[in-house]
CSV table of C-alpha atoms in Angstrom, one decimal:
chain,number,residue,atom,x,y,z
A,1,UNK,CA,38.0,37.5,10.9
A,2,UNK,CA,35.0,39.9,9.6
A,3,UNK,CA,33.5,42.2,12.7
A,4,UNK,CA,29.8,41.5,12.6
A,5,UNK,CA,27.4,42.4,15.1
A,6,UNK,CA,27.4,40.2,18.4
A,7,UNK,CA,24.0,40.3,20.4
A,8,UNK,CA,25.6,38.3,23.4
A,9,UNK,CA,27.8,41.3,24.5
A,10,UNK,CA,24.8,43.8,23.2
A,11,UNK,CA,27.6,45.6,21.0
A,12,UNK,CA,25.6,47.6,19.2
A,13,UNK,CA,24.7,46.7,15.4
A,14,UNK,CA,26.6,50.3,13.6
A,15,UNK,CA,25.7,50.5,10.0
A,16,UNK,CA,27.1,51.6,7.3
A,17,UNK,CA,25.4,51.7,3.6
A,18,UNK,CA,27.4,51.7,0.4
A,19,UNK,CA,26.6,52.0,-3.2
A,20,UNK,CA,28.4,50.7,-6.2
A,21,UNK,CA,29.7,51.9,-9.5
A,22,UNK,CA,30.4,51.4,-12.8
A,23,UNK,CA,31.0,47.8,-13.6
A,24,UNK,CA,28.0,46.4,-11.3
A,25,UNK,CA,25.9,46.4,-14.1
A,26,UNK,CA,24.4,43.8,-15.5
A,27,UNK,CA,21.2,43.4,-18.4
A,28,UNK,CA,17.7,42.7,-16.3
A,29,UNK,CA,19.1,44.0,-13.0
A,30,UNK,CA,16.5,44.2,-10.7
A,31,UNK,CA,14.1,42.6,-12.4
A,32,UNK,CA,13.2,40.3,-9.2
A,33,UNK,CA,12.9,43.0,-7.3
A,34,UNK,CA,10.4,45.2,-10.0
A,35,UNK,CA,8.4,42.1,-8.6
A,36,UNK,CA,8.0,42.5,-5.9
A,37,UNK,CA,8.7,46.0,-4.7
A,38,UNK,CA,6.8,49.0,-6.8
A,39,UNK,CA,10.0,51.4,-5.7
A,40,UNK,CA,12.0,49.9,-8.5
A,41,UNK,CA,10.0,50.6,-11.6
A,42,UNK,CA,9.1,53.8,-9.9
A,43,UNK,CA,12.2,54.9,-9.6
A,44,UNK,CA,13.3,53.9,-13.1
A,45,UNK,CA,10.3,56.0,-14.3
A,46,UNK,CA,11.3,58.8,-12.7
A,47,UNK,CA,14.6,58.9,-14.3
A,48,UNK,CA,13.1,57.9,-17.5
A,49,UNK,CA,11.1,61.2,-16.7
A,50,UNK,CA,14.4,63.1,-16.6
A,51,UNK,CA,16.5,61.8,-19.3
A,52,UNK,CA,14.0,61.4,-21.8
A,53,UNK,CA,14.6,57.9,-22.4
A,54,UNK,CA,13.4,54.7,-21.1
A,55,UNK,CA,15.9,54.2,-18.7
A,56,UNK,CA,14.3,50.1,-17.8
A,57,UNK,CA,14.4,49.1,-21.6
A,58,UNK,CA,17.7,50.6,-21.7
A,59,UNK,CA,18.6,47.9,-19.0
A,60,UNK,CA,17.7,45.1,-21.2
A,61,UNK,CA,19.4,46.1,-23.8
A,62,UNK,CA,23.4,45.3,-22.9
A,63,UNK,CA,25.0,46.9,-26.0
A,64,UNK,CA,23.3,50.6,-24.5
A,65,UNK,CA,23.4,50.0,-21.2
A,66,UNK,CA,27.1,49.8,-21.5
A,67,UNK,CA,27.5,53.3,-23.0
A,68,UNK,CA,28.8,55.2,-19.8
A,69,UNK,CA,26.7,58.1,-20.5
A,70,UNK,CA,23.8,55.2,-19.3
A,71,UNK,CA,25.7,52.8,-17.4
A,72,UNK,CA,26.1,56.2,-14.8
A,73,UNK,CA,22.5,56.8,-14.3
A,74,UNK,CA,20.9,53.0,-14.9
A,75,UNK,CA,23.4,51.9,-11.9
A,76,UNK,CA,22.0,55.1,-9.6
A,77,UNK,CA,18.6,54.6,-10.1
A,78,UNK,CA,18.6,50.8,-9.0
A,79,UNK,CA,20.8,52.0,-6.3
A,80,UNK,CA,18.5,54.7,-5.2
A,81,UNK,CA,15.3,52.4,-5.8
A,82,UNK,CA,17.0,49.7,-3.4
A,83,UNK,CA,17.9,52.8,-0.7
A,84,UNK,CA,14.2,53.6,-1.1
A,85,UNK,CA,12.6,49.9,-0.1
A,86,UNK,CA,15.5,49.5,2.7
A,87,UNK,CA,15.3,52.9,4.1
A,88,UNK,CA,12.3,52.7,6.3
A,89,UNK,CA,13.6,49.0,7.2
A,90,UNK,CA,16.6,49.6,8.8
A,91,UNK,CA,18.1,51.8,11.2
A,92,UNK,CA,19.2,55.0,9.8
A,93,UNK,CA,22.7,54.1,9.0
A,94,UNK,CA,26.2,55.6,10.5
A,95,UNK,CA,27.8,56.9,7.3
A,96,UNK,CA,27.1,56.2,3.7
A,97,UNK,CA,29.9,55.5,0.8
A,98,UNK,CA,30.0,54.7,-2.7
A,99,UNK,CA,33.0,53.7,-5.2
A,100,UNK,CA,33.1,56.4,-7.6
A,101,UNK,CA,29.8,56.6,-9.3
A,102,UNK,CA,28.4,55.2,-6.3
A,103,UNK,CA,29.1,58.4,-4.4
A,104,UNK,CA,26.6,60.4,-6.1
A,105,UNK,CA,24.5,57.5,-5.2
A,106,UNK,CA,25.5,58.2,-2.0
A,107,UNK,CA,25.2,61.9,-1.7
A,108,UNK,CA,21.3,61.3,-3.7
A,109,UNK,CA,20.7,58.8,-0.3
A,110,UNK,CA,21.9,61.5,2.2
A,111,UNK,CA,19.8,64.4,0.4
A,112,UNK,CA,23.1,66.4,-0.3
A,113,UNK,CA,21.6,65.8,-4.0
A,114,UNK,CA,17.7,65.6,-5.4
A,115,UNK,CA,17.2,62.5,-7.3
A,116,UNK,CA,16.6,64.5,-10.9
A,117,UNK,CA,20.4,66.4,-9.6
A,118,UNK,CA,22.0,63.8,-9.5
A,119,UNK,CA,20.2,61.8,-12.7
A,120,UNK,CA,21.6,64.7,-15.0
A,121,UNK,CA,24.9,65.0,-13.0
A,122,UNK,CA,25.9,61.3,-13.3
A,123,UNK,CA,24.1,61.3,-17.6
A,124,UNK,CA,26.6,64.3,-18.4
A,125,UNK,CA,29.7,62.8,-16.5
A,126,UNK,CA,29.5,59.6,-18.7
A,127,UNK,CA,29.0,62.1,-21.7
A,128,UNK,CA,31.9,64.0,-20.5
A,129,UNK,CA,34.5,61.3,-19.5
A,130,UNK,CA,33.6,59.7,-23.3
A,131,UNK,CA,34.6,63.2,-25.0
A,132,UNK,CA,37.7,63.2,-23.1
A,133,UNK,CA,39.4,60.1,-24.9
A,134,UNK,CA,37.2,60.1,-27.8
A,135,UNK,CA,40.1,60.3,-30.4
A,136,UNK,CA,42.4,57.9,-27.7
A,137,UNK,CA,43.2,54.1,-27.6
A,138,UNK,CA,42.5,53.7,-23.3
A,139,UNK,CA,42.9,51.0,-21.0
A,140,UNK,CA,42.9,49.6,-17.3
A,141,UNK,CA,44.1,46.9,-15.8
A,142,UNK,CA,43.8,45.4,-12.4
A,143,UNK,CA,46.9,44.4,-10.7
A,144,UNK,CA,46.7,42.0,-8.5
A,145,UNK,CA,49.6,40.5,-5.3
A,146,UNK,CA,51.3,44.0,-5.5
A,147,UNK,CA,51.9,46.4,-2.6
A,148,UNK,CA,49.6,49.7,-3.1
A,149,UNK,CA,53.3,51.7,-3.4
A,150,UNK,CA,54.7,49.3,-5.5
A,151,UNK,CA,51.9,49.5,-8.1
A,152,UNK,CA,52.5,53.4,-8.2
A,153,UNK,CA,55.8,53.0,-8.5
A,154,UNK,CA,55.5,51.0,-11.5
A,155,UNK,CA,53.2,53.5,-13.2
A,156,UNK,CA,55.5,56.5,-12.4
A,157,UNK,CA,58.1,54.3,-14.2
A,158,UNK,CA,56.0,53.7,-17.7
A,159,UNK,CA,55.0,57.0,-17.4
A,160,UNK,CA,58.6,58.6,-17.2
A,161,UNK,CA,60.2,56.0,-19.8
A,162,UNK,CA,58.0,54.6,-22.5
A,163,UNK,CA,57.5,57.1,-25.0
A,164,UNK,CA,53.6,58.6,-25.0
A,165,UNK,CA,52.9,56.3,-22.1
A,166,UNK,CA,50.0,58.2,-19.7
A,167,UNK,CA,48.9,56.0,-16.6
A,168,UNK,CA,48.5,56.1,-12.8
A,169,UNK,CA,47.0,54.0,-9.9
A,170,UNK,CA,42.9,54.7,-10.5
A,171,UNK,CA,41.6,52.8,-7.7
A,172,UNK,CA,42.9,51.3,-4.3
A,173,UNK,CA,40.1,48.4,-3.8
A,174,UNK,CA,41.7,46.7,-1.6
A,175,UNK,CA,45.3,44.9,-0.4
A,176,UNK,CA,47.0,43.3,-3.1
A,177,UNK,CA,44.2,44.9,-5.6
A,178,UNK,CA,44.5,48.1,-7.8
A,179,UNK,CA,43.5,49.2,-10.9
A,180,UNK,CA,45.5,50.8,-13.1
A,181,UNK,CA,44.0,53.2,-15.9
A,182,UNK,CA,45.1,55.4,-19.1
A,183,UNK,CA,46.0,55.4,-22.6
A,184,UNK,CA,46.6,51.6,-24.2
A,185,UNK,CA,50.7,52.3,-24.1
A,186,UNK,CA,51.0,52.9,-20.1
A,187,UNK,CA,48.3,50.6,-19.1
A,188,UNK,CA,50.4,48.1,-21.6
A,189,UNK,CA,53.9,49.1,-20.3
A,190,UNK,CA,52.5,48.5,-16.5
A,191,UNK,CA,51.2,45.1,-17.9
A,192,UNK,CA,54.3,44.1,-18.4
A,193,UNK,CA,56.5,45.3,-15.6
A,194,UNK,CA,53.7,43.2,-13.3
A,195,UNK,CA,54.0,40.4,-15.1
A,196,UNK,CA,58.0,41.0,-15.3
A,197,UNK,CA,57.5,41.0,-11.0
A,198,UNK,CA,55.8,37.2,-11.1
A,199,UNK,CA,52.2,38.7,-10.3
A,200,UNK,CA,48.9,39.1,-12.3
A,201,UNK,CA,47.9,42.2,-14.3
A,202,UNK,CA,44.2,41.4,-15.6
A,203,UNK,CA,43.3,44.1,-18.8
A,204,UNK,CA,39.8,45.4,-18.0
A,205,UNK,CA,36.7,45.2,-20.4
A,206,UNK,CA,35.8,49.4,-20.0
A,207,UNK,CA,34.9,51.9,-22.3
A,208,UNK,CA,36.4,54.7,-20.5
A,209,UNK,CA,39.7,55.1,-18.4
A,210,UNK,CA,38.4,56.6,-15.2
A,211,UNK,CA,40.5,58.4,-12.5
A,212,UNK,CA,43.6,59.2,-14.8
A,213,UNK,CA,45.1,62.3,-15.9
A,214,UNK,CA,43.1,61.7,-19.2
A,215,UNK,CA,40.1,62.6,-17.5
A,216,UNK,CA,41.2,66.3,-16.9
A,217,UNK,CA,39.0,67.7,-19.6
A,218,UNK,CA,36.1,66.0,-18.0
A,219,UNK,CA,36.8,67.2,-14.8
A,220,UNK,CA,37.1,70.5,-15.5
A,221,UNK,CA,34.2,70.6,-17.6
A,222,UNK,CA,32.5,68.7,-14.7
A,223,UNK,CA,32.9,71.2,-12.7
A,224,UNK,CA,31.3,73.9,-14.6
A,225,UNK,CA,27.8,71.7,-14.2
A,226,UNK,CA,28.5,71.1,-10.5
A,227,UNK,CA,28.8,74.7,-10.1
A,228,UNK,CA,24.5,75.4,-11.0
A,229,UNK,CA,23.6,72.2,-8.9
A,230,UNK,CA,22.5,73.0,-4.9
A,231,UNK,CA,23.4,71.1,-2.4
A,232,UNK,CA,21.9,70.5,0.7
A,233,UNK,CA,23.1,69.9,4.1
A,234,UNK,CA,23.4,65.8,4.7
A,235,UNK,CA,21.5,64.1,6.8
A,236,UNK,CA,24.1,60.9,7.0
A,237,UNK,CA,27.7,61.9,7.0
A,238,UNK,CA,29.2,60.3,3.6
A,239,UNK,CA,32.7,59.4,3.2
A,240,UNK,CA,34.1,60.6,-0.2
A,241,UNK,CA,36.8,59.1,-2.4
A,242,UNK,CA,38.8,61.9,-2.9
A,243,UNK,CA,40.9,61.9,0.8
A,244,UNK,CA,38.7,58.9,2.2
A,245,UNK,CA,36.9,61.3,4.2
A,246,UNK,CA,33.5,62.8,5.7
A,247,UNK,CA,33.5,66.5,3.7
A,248,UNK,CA,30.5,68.7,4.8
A,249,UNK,CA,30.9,71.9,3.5
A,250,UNK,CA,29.4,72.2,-0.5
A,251,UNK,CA,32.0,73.8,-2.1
A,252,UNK,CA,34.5,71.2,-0.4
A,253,UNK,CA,32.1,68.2,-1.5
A,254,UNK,CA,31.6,69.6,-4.9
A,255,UNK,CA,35.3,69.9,-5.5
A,256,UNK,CA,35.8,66.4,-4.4
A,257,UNK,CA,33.7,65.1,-6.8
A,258,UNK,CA,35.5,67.2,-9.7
A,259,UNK,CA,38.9,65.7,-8.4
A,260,UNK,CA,37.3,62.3,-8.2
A,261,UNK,CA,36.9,61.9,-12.2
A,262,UNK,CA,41.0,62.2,-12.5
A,263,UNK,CA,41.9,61.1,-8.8
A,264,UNK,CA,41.9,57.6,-7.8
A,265,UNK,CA,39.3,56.0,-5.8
A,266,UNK,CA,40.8,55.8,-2.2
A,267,UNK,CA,38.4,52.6,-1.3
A,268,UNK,CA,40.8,50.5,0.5
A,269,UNK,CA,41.3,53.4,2.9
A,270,UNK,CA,37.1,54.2,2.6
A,271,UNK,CA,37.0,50.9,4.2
A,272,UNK,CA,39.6,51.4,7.0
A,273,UNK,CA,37.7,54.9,7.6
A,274,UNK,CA,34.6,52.7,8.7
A,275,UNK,CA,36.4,49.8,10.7
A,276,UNK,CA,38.1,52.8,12.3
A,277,UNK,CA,34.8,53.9,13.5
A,278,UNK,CA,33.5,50.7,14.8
A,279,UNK,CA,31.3,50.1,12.0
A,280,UNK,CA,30.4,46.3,11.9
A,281,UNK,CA,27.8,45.7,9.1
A,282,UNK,CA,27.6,47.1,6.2
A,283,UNK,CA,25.0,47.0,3.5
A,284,UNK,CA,25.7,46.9,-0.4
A,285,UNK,CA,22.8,49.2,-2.1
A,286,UNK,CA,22.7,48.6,-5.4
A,287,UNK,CA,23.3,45.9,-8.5
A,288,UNK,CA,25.6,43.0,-7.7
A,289,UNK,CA,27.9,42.1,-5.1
A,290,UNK,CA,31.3,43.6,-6.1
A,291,UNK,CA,31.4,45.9,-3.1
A,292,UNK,CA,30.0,43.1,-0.6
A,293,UNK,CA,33.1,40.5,-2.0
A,294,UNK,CA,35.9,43.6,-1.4
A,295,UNK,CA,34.9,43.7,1.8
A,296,UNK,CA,36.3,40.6,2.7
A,297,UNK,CA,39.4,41.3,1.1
A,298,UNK,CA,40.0,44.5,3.7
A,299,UNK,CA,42.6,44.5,6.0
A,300,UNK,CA,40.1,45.1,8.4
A,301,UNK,CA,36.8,43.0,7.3
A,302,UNK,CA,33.6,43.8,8.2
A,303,UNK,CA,30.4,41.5,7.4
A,304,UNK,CA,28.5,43.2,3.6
A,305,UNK,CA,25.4,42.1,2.8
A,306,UNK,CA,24.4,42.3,-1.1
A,307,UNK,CA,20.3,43.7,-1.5
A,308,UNK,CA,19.8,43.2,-5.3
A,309,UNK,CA,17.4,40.2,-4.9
A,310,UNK,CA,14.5,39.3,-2.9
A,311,UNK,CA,16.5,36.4,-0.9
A,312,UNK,CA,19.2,38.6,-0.4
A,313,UNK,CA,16.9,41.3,0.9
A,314,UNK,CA,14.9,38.9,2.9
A,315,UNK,CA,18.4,37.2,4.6
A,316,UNK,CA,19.5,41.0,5.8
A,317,UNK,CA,16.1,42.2,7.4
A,318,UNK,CA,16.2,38.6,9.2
A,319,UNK,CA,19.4,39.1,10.9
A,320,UNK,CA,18.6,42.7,11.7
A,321,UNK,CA,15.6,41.0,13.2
């Protein structure tokens, strides 16, 4: 049973807000919204403003808004332009957390990062993860019935007996759900030896493999551009992939991020963080509802509610109301 809010024993309503990542996108996103809320094409213009390049028209167009090195900031600025027409119309949330990408999303809502920041931090990630396998056949895979252990065990097999095989769990979404990522053998090999078990191993439609050892390069060269960013003090604790934990020190956060681009995504454990701490609602910021339907999967579920449309919107401020 999900833990939502109940009024008859005044429990209080503790929020958390979380922002999705790559994948969420989707051609026209937000266009409901640009409707009806002047936020969203401000906020597009602003990054537009900062990259150079018209970030909305690169949202209609799908074959460049699925580059990474656009997906990245596309997907932050309609996060970030839904954070700013919420904001003032809920309660200043608990803790903030977003899957992968999401997290600079995150860290942009809770001020640990200017807008612009993270805009350029999030353009040159995608730029860097796509040098790192430029001249490599990659893959992931989503693996689905399996025990979190067992799926690691599996890649720790490929990777130690099929010849030029590189792959490891990337992220932990939730129970009986983790994607696997490397180069086309592992990812292939792991495939197999799922499939050998009597379970599903779905192959992913991506364009990089993120949270592998493949992504060293990026990471490393990731952290040379982290090093001439600032970063403020937070004003909502987030939760970060890396250990599935509230960092507040900048170096500590900054580092974080660098091992996030070659470390998998600990959202299963994200998720448990929050039920741990009595959170009962949470709110998906961004495009989609990918975030919103793992929630339901956690061992622990707790009630998501999607924003990317007016409806949806309008259905959250009315319970809060």
């Amino acid at each position: 049973m999900a833990l939502t809010p109940d009024k008859t024993e005044n429990l209080p309503t503790r929020i958390a807000v979380l922002f999705p990542g790559q994948g969420s996108q989707v051609v026209g996103m937000l266009e409901e919204l640009s409707e009806i809320y002047p936020q969203v094409l401000d906020t597009f213009a602003e990054a537009s403003t900062v990259l150079g390049e018209d970030l909305w028209a690169i949202c209609q167009n799908e074959a460049r808004l699925n580059q990474t090195e656009y997906t990245q900031p596309a997907l932050l600025a309609a996060s970030i332009a839904i954070w700013r027409i919420l904001k003032d119309k809920i309660e200043k949330p608990c803790y903030l957390a977003g899957h992968s990408l999401g997290e600079y999303s995150a860290l942009c809502a809770a001020g640990v990062l200017s807008f612009a920041d993270a805009i350029k931090l999030v353009h040159k990630r995608g730029q860097l993860m796509q040098r790192a396998v430029a001249d490599i056949d990659t893959a992931m895979a989503a693996v689905l019935g399996l025990e979190d252990q067992r799926v690691e065990t599996l890649c720790e097999q490929a990777a130690q007996h099929v010849d030029g095989a590189v792959v490891g769990a990337a992220n932990f979404n939730s129970p009986g759900q983790v994607v696997v990522s490397g180069n086309a053998i592992g990812v292939g090999a792991v495939i197999d030896k799922v499939q050998n078990t009597g379970k599903k191993a779905i192959a992913l439609k991506v364009s990089v493999p993120s949270h592998c050892a493949l992504m060293q390069p990026a990471s490393d060269a990731l952290a040379t551009e982290l090093a001439g960013i600032t970063f403020e003090q937070a004003s909502i604790p987030v939760i970060q992939n890396r250990h599935a934990k509230v960092e507040t020190n900048s170096l500590n956060i900054k580092q974080a991020l660098t091992e996030q681009l070659s470390e998998p995504v600990l959202w299963s454990q994200t998720m448990q963080e929050l039920a741990d701490k009595q959170i009962n609602m949470l709110i998906e910021c961004g495009s989609g509802n990918v975030l919103s339907n793992l929630a339901k999967r956690q061992a622990h579920p707790i009630v998501s509610y999607p924003t990317d449309r007016p409806a949806r919107i309008d259905k959250l401020l009315e319970v809060l109301s």
